[in-house]
Short mmCIF file of C-alpha atoms in Angstrom, two decimals:
data_model
loop_
_atom_site.label_atom_id
_atom_site.label_comp_id
_atom_site.label_asym_id
_atom_site.label_seq_id
_atom_site.Cartn_x
_atom_site.Cartn_y
_atom_site.Cartn_z
CA UNK A 9 0.00 0.00 0.00
CA UNK A 10 1.33 3.48 -0.92
CA UNK A 11 2.26 6.04 1.80
CA UNK A 12 -0.74 7.92 3.04
CA UNK A 13 -3.12 5.13 2.10
CA UNK A 14 -4.42 4.58 5.65
CA UNK A 15 -5.20 8.29 5.95
CA UNK A 16 -6.96 8.29 2.55
CA UNK A 17 -9.10 5.34 3.57
CA UNK A 18 -10.04 7.09 6.80
CA UNK A 19 -11.07 10.16 4.84
CA UNK A 20 -13.13 7.98 2.48
CA UNK A 21 -15.03 6.46 5.40
CA UNK A 22 -15.62 9.90 6.81
CA UNK A 23 -16.81 11.11 3.40
CA UNK A 24 -19.35 8.29 3.18
CA UNK A 25 -20.53 8.97 6.69
CA UNK A 26 -21.06 12.67 5.92
CA UNK A 27 -22.98 11.98 2.73
CA UNK A 28 -26.14 11.41 4.73
CA UNK A 29 -28.86 14.07 4.43
CA UNK A 30 -28.37 15.24 7.99
CA UNK A 31 -24.62 15.31 8.21
CA UNK A 32 -22.91 16.58 11.29
CA UNK A 33 -21.22 20.00 11.41
CA UNK A 34 -17.93 18.17 11.88
CA UNK A 35 -17.90 16.89 8.26
CA UNK A 36 -15.13 17.88 5.84
CA UNK A 37 -15.40 20.87 3.57
CA UNK A 38 -15.92 20.53 -0.16
CA UNK A 39 -12.26 21.22 -0.86
CA UNK A 40 -11.15 18.56 1.57
CA UNK A 41 -13.50 16.03 0.01
CA UNK A 42 -12.17 16.69 -3.49
CA UNK A 43 -8.63 16.26 -2.25
CA UNK A 44 -9.54 12.94 -0.65
CA UNK A 45 -11.15 11.64 -3.84
CA UNK A 46 -8.04 12.52 -5.86
CA UNK A 47 -5.85 10.70 -3.32
CA UNK A 48 -8.03 7.58 -3.56
CA UNK A 49 -7.85 7.63 -7.34
CA UNK A 50 -4.06 7.80 -7.21
CA UNK A 51 -4.07 4.94 -4.69
CA UNK A 52 -6.14 2.69 -6.97
CA UNK A 53 -3.95 3.48 -10.00
CA UNK A 54 -0.85 2.55 -8.04
CA UNK A 55 -2.37 -0.71 -6.86
CA UNK A 56 -3.49 -1.60 -10.40
CA UNK A 57 0.01 -0.96 -11.72
CA UNK A 58 1.62 -3.15 -9.09
CA UNK A 59 -0.90 -5.95 -9.70
CA UNK A 60 -0.32 -5.80 -13.46
CA UNK A 61 3.46 -5.91 -12.92
CA UNK A 62 3.12 -8.95 -10.62
CA UNK A 63 0.97 -10.76 -13.20
CA UNK A 64 3.50 -10.05 -15.99
CA UNK A 65 6.30 -11.39 -13.78
CA UNK A 66 4.35 -14.58 -12.95
CA UNK A 67 3.57 -15.21 -16.62
CA UNK A 68 7.23 -14.72 -17.52
CA UNK A 69 8.41 -17.17 -14.87
CA UNK A 70 5.85 -19.80 -15.90
CA UNK A 71 6.92 -19.49 -19.52
CA UNK A 72 10.58 -19.88 -18.54
CA UNK A 73 9.75 -22.95 -16.42
CA UNK A 74 7.74 -24.51 -19.24
CA UNK A 75 10.62 -23.91 -21.66
CA UNK A 76 13.19 -25.48 -19.35
CA UNK A 77 10.99 -28.52 -18.67
CA UNK A 78 10.48 -29.01 -22.39
CA UNK A 79 14.24 -29.17 -22.92
CA UNK A 80 14.62 -32.01 -20.41
CA UNK A 81 15.00 -35.65 -21.57
CA UNK A 82 11.71 -37.54 -21.97
CA UNK A 83 10.44 -39.43 -18.91
CA UNK A 84 11.80 -42.92 -18.57
CA UNK A 85 9.10 -45.59 -18.56
CA UNK A 86 8.35 -47.18 -15.15
CA UNK A 87 10.82 -49.93 -14.29
CA UNK A 88 9.43 -53.38 -14.96
CA UNK A 89 10.53 -56.99 -15.18
CA UNK A 90 10.26 -59.44 -18.10
CA UNK A 91 6.83 -61.05 -18.51
CA UNK A 92 6.36 -64.47 -16.92
CA UNK A 93 4.37 -67.40 -18.22
CA UNK A 94 2.51 -70.06 -16.28
CA UNK A 95 4.72 -73.14 -15.86
CA UNK A 96 3.91 -76.20 -17.90
CA UNK A 97 1.26 -78.19 -16.01
CA UNK A 98 0.78 -75.25 -13.63
CA UNK A 99 -0.87 -71.86 -13.08
CA UNK A 100 0.24 -68.25 -12.55
CA UNK A 101 -1.40 -65.61 -10.34
CA UNK A 102 -0.56 -61.98 -11.11
CA UNK A 103 -0.31 -60.02 -14.37
CA UNK A 104 1.57 -56.85 -13.33
CA UNK A 105 5.34 -56.84 -13.73
CA UNK A 106 6.23 -53.42 -12.25
CA UNK A 107 8.69 -52.93 -9.40
CA UNK A 108 7.60 -54.53 -6.09
CA UNK A 109 4.75 -56.44 -7.73
CA UNK A 110 4.49 -60.15 -6.96
CA UNK A 111 3.66 -63.13 -9.16
CA UNK A 112 2.62 -66.46 -7.63
CA UNK A 113 2.73 -69.98 -9.05
CA UNK A 114 0.94 -73.29 -8.38
CA UNK A 115 0.95 -76.73 -10.02
CA UNK A 116 -1.88 -78.88 -11.29
CA UNK A 117 -2.84 -82.07 -9.41
CA UNK A 118 -0.23 -84.76 -9.91
CA UNK A 119 2.64 -82.28 -10.12
CA UNK A 120 4.78 -80.54 -7.53
CA UNK A 121 6.36 -77.11 -7.68
CA UNK A 122 10.12 -77.01 -8.21
CA UNK A 123 11.35 -73.55 -7.23
CA UNK A 124 9.83 -70.59 -5.38
CA UNK A 125 6.09 -70.20 -5.05
CA UNK A 126 6.35 -66.39 -5.40
CA UNK A 127 8.74 -63.93 -7.06
CA UNK A 128 8.96 -60.13 -6.73
CA UNK A 129 10.07 -57.56 -9.34
CA UNK A 130 13.23 -55.71 -8.21
CA UNK A 131 14.14 -52.07 -9.10
CA UNK A 132 16.90 -53.31 -11.43
CA UNK A 133 14.32 -55.01 -13.65
CA UNK A 134 14.95 -58.59 -12.53
CA UNK A 135 12.91 -61.06 -10.52
CA UNK A 136 13.98 -62.24 -7.07
CA UNK A 137 14.34 -65.82 -8.35
CA UNK A 138 14.14 -67.96 -11.45
CA UNK A 139 10.70 -68.92 -12.67
CA UNK A 140 9.71 -72.29 -11.12
CA UNK A 141 8.54 -75.37 -12.95
CA UNK A 142 6.19 -78.25 -12.27
CA UNK A 143 7.49 -81.81 -12.02
CA UNK A 144 5.35 -84.91 -12.17
CA UNK A 145 5.10 -86.68 -8.85
CA UNK A 146 6.56 -90.19 -9.00
CA UNK A 147 4.31 -92.44 -6.96
CA UNK A 148 6.91 -95.24 -6.92
CA UNK A 149 9.83 -93.05 -5.86
CA UNK A 150 9.20 -93.77 -2.17
CA UNK A 151 9.12 -97.57 -2.80
CA UNK A 152 5.61 -98.04 -1.40
CA UNK A 153 5.31 -101.78 -2.12
CA UNK A 154 6.40 -104.05 0.73
CA UNK A 155 7.70 -107.61 0.97
CA UNK A 156 9.17 -107.67 -2.53
CA UNK A 157 6.14 -106.23 -4.30
CA UNK A 158 6.65 -104.48 -7.65
CA UNK A 159 5.41 -100.89 -8.04
CA UNK A 160 3.70 -99.98 -11.31
CA UNK A 161 3.19 -96.27 -12.10
CA UNK A 162 -0.26 -95.03 -13.06
CA UNK A 163 -1.92 -91.67 -13.62
CA UNK A 164 -1.64 -89.98 -10.21
CA UNK A 165 -1.56 -93.41 -8.59
CA UNK A 166 0.40 -96.63 -8.35
CA UNK A 167 -0.32 -100.34 -8.16
CA UNK A 168 1.60 -103.05 -6.36
CA UNK A 169 2.12 -106.50 -7.91
CA UNK A 170 2.40 -108.73 -4.87
CA UNK A 171 4.45 -111.94 -4.61
CA UNK A 172 2.73 -115.22 -3.68
CA UNK A 173 1.46 -115.22 -0.14
CA UNK A 174 1.07 -111.44 0.15
CA UNK A 175 -1.97 -109.25 -0.40
CA UNK A 176 -3.15 -105.68 0.20
CA UNK A 177 -2.67 -102.39 -1.60
CA UNK A 178 1.01 -102.41 -0.61
CA UNK A 179 1.42 -106.18 -0.17
CA UNK A 180 1.36 -105.48 3.56
CA UNK A 181 -0.95 -108.38 4.50
CA UNK A 182 -0.17 -112.06 4.54
CA UNK A 183 -2.71 -114.10 2.63
CA UNK A 184 -4.66 -116.59 4.74
CA UNK A 185 -3.64 -119.96 3.35
CA UNK A 186 -4.05 -122.28 6.30
CA UNK A 187 -6.99 -123.32 8.35
CA UNK A 188 -7.46 -121.01 11.34
CA UNK A 189 -6.91 -121.80 14.97
CA UNK A 190 -4.70 -124.79 14.41
CA UNK A 191 -6.93 -126.49 11.80
CA UNK A 192 -5.21 -128.54 9.09
CA UNK A 193 -6.29 -129.59 5.66
CA UNK A 194 -6.98 -133.12 6.87
CA UNK A 195 -9.17 -131.87 9.70
CA UNK A 196 -12.64 -133.38 9.54
CA UNK A 197 -14.13 -129.91 9.55
CA UNK A 198 -12.32 -129.11 6.29
CA UNK A 199 -12.90 -132.44 4.55
CA UNK A 200 -15.95 -134.65 4.38
CA UNK A 201 -17.42 -137.49 2.43
CA UNK A 202 -19.18 -136.60 -0.82
CA UNK A 203 -22.81 -137.20 -1.56
CA UNK A 204 -23.07 -139.93 -4.21
CA UNK A 205 -25.95 -141.37 -6.20
CA UNK A 206 -26.24 -144.28 -8.71
CA UNK A 207 -27.58 -143.04 -12.02
CA UNK A 208 -27.87 -145.59 -14.86
CA UNK A 209 -25.09 -147.88 -13.63
CA UNK A 210 -22.80 -144.87 -12.99
CA UNK A 211 -22.03 -143.29 -9.67
CA UNK A 212 -22.20 -139.48 -9.49
CA UNK A 213 -20.77 -137.65 -6.44
CA UNK A 214 -21.06 -133.98 -5.40
CA UNK A 215 -19.99 -131.75 -2.55
CA UNK A 216 -21.65 -129.09 -0.49
CA UNK A 217 -21.15 -125.43 -1.37
CA UNK A 218 -17.67 -124.30 -0.39
CA UNK A 219 -16.09 -127.73 -1.00
CA UNK A 220 -14.63 -129.37 -4.09
CA UNK A 221 -14.28 -133.05 -4.96
CA UNK A 222 -10.74 -134.38 -4.91
CA UNK A 223 -9.43 -137.80 -5.78
CA UNK A 224 -11.40 -140.38 -7.77
CA UNK A 225 -15.01 -139.75 -8.48
CA UNK A 226 -15.77 -143.17 -7.16
CA UNK A 227 -16.26 -144.05 -3.55
CA UNK A 228 -12.78 -143.05 -2.41
CA UNK A 229 -13.26 -139.36 -3.38
CA UNK A 230 -13.21 -136.69 -0.72
CA UNK A 231 -14.74 -133.24 -0.49
CA UNK A 232 -12.07 -130.72 0.44
CA UNK A 233 -12.70 -127.18 1.63
CA UNK A 234 -12.21 -124.39 -0.92
CA UNK A 235 -9.88 -121.80 0.61
CA UNK A 236 -11.57 -118.65 -0.62
CA UNK A 237 -9.00 -116.44 1.11
CA UNK A 238 -6.16 -117.97 -0.89
CA UNK A 239 -8.15 -118.13 -4.09
CA UNK A 240 -9.24 -114.49 -4.03
CA UNK A 241 -5.92 -113.30 -2.66
CA UNK A 242 -4.31 -113.92 -6.01
CA UNK A 243 -3.39 -111.00 -8.26
CA UNK A 244 -6.21 -109.68 -10.41
CA UNK A 245 -9.05 -111.14 -8.34
CA UNK A 246 -11.46 -108.99 -6.33
CA UNK A 247 -10.70 -108.50 -2.67
CA UNK A 248 -13.01 -110.37 -0.33
CA UNK A 249 -12.30 -108.45 2.85
CA UNK A 250 -11.24 -104.93 3.68
CA UNK A 251 -8.71 -106.19 6.24
CA UNK A 252 -8.14 -109.92 6.90
CA UNK A 253 -9.79 -112.99 5.46
CA UNK A 254 -10.21 -116.05 7.69
CA UNK A 255 -10.97 -119.34 6.00
CA UNK A 256 -13.73 -121.44 7.57
CA UNK A 257 -15.12 -124.84 6.60
CA UNK A 258 -17.06 -124.27 3.40
CA UNK A 259 -16.83 -120.50 3.60
CA UNK A 260 -14.82 -117.60 5.03
CA UNK A 261 -15.25 -114.62 7.32
CA UNK A 262 -13.71 -111.19 7.49
CA UNK A 263 -12.05 -109.76 10.58
CA UNK A 264 -11.14 -106.19 11.48
CA UNK A 265 -8.21 -104.99 13.60
CA UNK A 266 -8.54 -103.71 17.13
CA UNK A 267 -10.25 -100.34 17.25
CA UNK A 268 -12.48 -101.13 14.25
CA UNK A 269 -15.85 -102.80 13.90
CA UNK A 270 -17.22 -104.95 11.07
CA UNK A 271 -20.08 -103.38 9.15
CA UNK A 272 -23.34 -105.06 8.17
CA UNK A 273 -21.92 -106.27 4.85
CA UNK A 274 -19.55 -108.52 6.81
CA UNK A 275 -16.55 -107.28 4.78
CA UNK A 276 -15.95 -103.60 5.55
CA UNK A 277 -14.29 -102.15 8.63
CA UNK A 278 -15.24 -98.89 10.33
CA UNK A 279 -13.20 -97.02 12.89
CA UNK A 280 -14.63 -96.90 16.40
CA UNK A 281 -14.75 -93.31 17.66
CA UNK A 282 -13.57 -93.71 21.22
CA UNK A 283 -13.93 -89.96 21.81
CA UNK A 284 -17.69 -90.06 21.15
CA UNK A 285 -18.47 -92.51 23.94
CA UNK A 286 -20.19 -91.57 27.18
CA UNK A 287 -17.07 -92.19 29.25
CA UNK A 288 -14.17 -89.76 29.36
CA UNK A 289 -11.13 -91.56 28.00
CA UNK A 290 -8.72 -88.64 28.46
CA UNK A 291 -7.55 -86.96 31.67
CA UNK A 292 -9.03 -83.65 32.75
CA UNK A 293 -7.53 -80.70 30.90
CA UNK A 294 -6.86 -82.65 27.71
CA UNK A 295 -8.88 -83.13 24.53
CA UNK A 296 -9.61 -86.46 22.90
CA UNK A 297 -8.67 -86.74 19.20
CA UNK A 298 -10.00 -89.80 17.39
CA UNK A 299 -7.49 -91.63 15.21
CA UNK A 300 -7.62 -94.70 13.02
CA UNK A 301 -7.98 -97.61 15.43
CA UNK A 302 -7.40 -95.53 18.55
CA UNK A 303 -7.28 -92.05 20.04
CA UNK A 304 -4.88 -89.41 21.32
CA UNK A 305 -5.17 -87.09 24.30
CA UNK A 306 -3.77 -83.67 23.46
CA UNK A 307 -3.26 -80.43 25.37
CA UNK A 308 -1.48 -77.84 23.20
CA UNK A 309 0.36 -75.12 25.07
CA UNK A 310 1.28 -71.56 24.08
CA UNK A 311 4.97 -70.65 23.70
CA UNK A 312 6.67 -69.32 26.79
CA UNK A 313 7.06 -65.54 26.88
CA UNK A 314 10.43 -63.85 26.41
CA UNK A 315 11.83 -60.49 25.25
CA UNK A 316 8.53 -58.56 25.45
CA UNK A 317 6.72 -61.40 23.60
CA UNK A 318 3.99 -63.33 25.37
CA UNK A 319 0.95 -65.33 24.35
CA UNK A 320 -2.45 -65.97 25.86
CA UNK A 321 -4.66 -68.99 25.15
CA UNK A 322 -7.94 -67.76 23.67
CA UNK A 323 -9.39 -71.24 22.96
CA UNK A 324 -8.31 -74.86 23.48
CA UNK A 325 -6.57 -74.81 20.08
CA UNK A 326 -5.43 -71.19 19.61
CA UNK A 327 -2.97 -68.76 21.16
CA UNK A 328 -2.80 -65.02 20.47
CA UNK A 329 0.16 -62.71 20.99
CA UNK A 330 -0.29 -59.95 23.54
CA UNK A 331 0.03 -56.37 22.22
CA UNK A 332 3.64 -55.43 21.44
CA UNK A 333 5.40 -52.30 22.76
CA UNK A 334 5.48 -49.52 20.16
CA UNK A 335 9.26 -49.74 19.65
CA UNK A 336 9.59 -53.56 19.71
CA UNK A 337 10.15 -54.69 16.13
CA UNK A 338 11.21 -58.25 17.18
CA UNK A 339 7.87 -58.64 18.95
CA UNK A 340 5.88 -57.67 15.85
CA UNK A 341 7.84 -60.18 13.76
CA UNK A 342 6.63 -63.06 15.94
CA UNK A 343 3.41 -64.91 14.97
CA UNK A 344 0.31 -62.95 15.87
CA UNK A 345 -1.70 -66.15 16.24
CA UNK A 346 -0.72 -69.81 16.69
CA UNK A 347 -3.40 -72.41 16.04
CA UNK A 348 -3.28 -76.18 16.52
CA UNK A 349 -4.89 -78.69 14.17
CA UNK A 350 -5.08 -82.50 14.28
CA UNK A 351 -5.75 -84.81 11.34
CA UNK A 352 -6.17 -88.58 11.15
CA UNK A 353 -5.15 -90.27 7.89
CA UNK A 354 -5.11 -93.86 6.66
CA UNK A 355 -1.98 -95.40 5.23
CA UNK A 356 -1.34 -95.37 1.49
CA UNK A 357 -3.59 -92.39 0.83
CA UNK A 358 -3.68 -91.52 -2.86
CA UNK A 359 -1.62 -88.41 -3.60
CA UNK A 360 -1.56 -85.54 -4.24
CA UNK A 361 -4.35 -84.51 -1.91
CA UNK A 362 -5.14 -81.24 -0.12
CA UNK A 363 -5.18 -81.70 3.66
CA UNK A 364 -5.44 -78.17 5.05
CA UNK A 365 -6.24 -74.62 3.89
CA UNK A 366 -5.27 -71.22 5.27
CA UNK A 367 -6.96 -67.91 4.39
CA UNK A 368 -7.07 -64.40 5.79
CA UNK A 369 -10.02 -63.04 7.75
CA UNK A 370 -9.64 -59.36 8.65
CA UNK A 371 -11.63 -57.54 11.29
CA UNK A 372 -14.14 -54.95 9.96
CA UNK A 373 -12.07 -52.07 11.41
CA UNK A 374 -8.81 -53.31 9.93
CA UNK A 375 -7.66 -52.92 6.34
CA UNK A 376 -7.50 -56.26 4.53
CA UNK A 377 -4.04 -57.35 3.36
CA UNK A 378 -3.54 -57.13 -0.37
CA UNK A 379 -0.80 -59.74 -0.48
CA UNK A 380 -0.28 -63.06 1.30
CA UNK A 381 2.72 -65.37 1.42
CA UNK A 382 2.55 -69.00 2.47
CA UNK A 383 5.26 -71.46 3.46
CA UNK A 384 6.28 -74.42 5.61
CA UNK A 385 8.40 -73.16 8.51
CA UNK A 386 8.85 -76.20 10.76
CA UNK A 387 7.94 -79.73 11.73
CA UNK A 388 9.24 -83.19 10.85
CA UNK A 389 7.49 -83.60 7.50
CA UNK A 390 10.68 -84.66 5.63
CA UNK A 391 9.41 -83.47 2.28
CA UNK A 392 6.06 -85.23 2.38
CA UNK A 393 4.17 -81.94 2.01
CA UNK A 394 4.22 -78.76 -0.05
CA UNK A 395 2.49 -75.47 0.64
CA UNK A 396 1.20 -73.70 -2.42
CA UNK A 397 -1.32 -71.03 -3.32
CA UNK A 398 -4.75 -72.09 -4.62
CA UNK A 399 -5.87 -68.51 -5.26
CA UNK A 400 -4.75 -65.02 -4.28
CA UNK A 401 -6.07 -65.26 -0.71
CA UNK A 402 -5.80 -68.99 0.07
CA UNK A 403 -2.93 -71.40 0.64
CA UNK A 404 -3.15 -75.20 0.64
CA UNK A 405 -1.10 -77.84 2.45
CA UNK A 406 -0.79 -80.72 -0.01
CA UNK A 407 0.39 -84.26 0.69
CA UNK A 408 2.66 -85.24 -2.21
CA UNK A 409 4.14 -88.52 -0.92
CA UNK A 410 2.21 -91.51 0.32
CA UNK A 411 2.47 -92.26 4.02
CA UNK A 412 2.80 -95.63 5.73
CA UNK A 413 1.64 -95.90 9.32
CA UNK A 414 1.71 -96.03 12.15
CA UNK A 415 3.52 -92.72 12.49
CA UNK A 416 2.93 -89.14 13.62
CA UNK A 417 3.99 -86.20 11.49
CA UNK A 418 4.10 -82.51 12.36
CA UNK A 419 4.21 -79.60 9.94
CA UNK A 420 4.14 -75.87 10.78
CA UNK A 421 2.54 -73.66 8.14
CA UNK A 422 3.01 -69.86 8.01
CA UNK A 423 0.80 -67.20 6.41
CA UNK A 424 2.32 -63.69 6.25
CA UNK A 425 0.15 -60.64 5.53
CA UNK A 426 1.34 -57.58 3.58
CA UNK A 427 -0.44 -54.28 2.98
CA UNK A 428 1.03 -52.17 0.16
CA UNK A 429 4.19 -54.32 0.33
CA UNK A 430 4.58 -53.58 4.03
CA UNK A 431 4.67 -56.51 6.47
CA UNK A 432 1.66 -56.52 8.78
CA UNK A 433 1.51 -59.82 10.65
CA UNK A 434 1.99 -63.55 10.29
CA UNK A 435 -0.02 -66.51 11.53
CA UNK A 436 1.25 -70.04 12.20
CA UNK A 437 -0.81 -73.22 12.07
CA UNK A 438 0.77 -76.26 13.72
CA UNK A 439 -0.69 -79.34 12.03
CA UNK A 440 -0.25 -82.78 13.62
CA UNK A 441 -1.10 -85.80 11.47
CA UNK A 442 -1.73 -89.27 12.92
CA UNK A 443 -1.25 -91.96 10.27
CA UNK A 444 -3.07 -95.24 10.86
CA UNK A 445 -1.32 -98.56 10.15
CA UNK A 446 -4.21 -99.51 7.87
CA UNK A 447 -5.31 -98.18 4.49
CA UNK A 448 -8.97 -97.69 5.48
#
């Protein structure tokens, strides 16, 4: 504002106040009013000149900036990595190849992933690892056939050719070839006289069902028991019993192992659920888990606290980490939740098969993670399992090698959550698998 401007404005206000019809005697004279008007006009001209000069200066600077920007080199395209293809016999999740973007891979049933399940695009335009591939799972690689049996590969399965005297999917059972409970072939219960009749000067003999005529057809013939267990235990014949076949005079019966009951068809075996009975079979404070032919009493415990990290049991099978101090990064890197899961499997289960799934479930007040990473982080699985993504938000624990019981396996599965490529939390599921000694 020019010098004298405050005084000119005061005079203008006074002029407006004195313009009323009944002005006070203290109002300015005509000469004073004209002087004030001229001062205001000069003030406005000065302000207009300064404003015009400021506008011209701003336009000049903008033009200079535009000119200098135009002379710069063209913008480099955003850094990206080479496109990736789905592996043969597999799938790919993710179609953006810019820096920090992830691409995930999974294999079709019957194949296992060789290489990383996820890769990330680095600022230098390369991926964090080589693209993985899918390799066919060899069912015979683990030598599943027992007692000299020969393994024959099939499509996602195998078949055992058993030697004489062995039966079962893995030749694990001994065929019943002798009479039970000390009986011998010459026992009267397993041999009897035939029924003969004279027809037109010829003698015709026959045996009861379950027996066959041996020796001469004449009077010295004998009806011997047909050992159905041995007959149907041969390769290529249908299996009579789910578990064991016991030969009886003129017939046979099926038996089931301890912990199983025979069904109404007389051939099939069904596990007895000891945990469902009215009596408590486990001590107080433990939980009963039914297994094939038996049961287990379990009582999972939370990890012991240390270094500002502690857990509290929120249910019989889950522990949650207590809130971490604001400045404790090691605490936030520990699992936020630890859950315990128990599975019961028969022996010789056909592979590959999905046993367990993990997925995120965010609270309504919490932003959902936009990236998940899955992996196996512990246990004694010895390569029997793989963890791979089934879709963008779900991971699957897959059994890729057949298991022979009885044995107990443990596998710890981790799911890490990321929001805008920033680590948020991870969750661990501890899976315990009880493998029955039987394949049913």
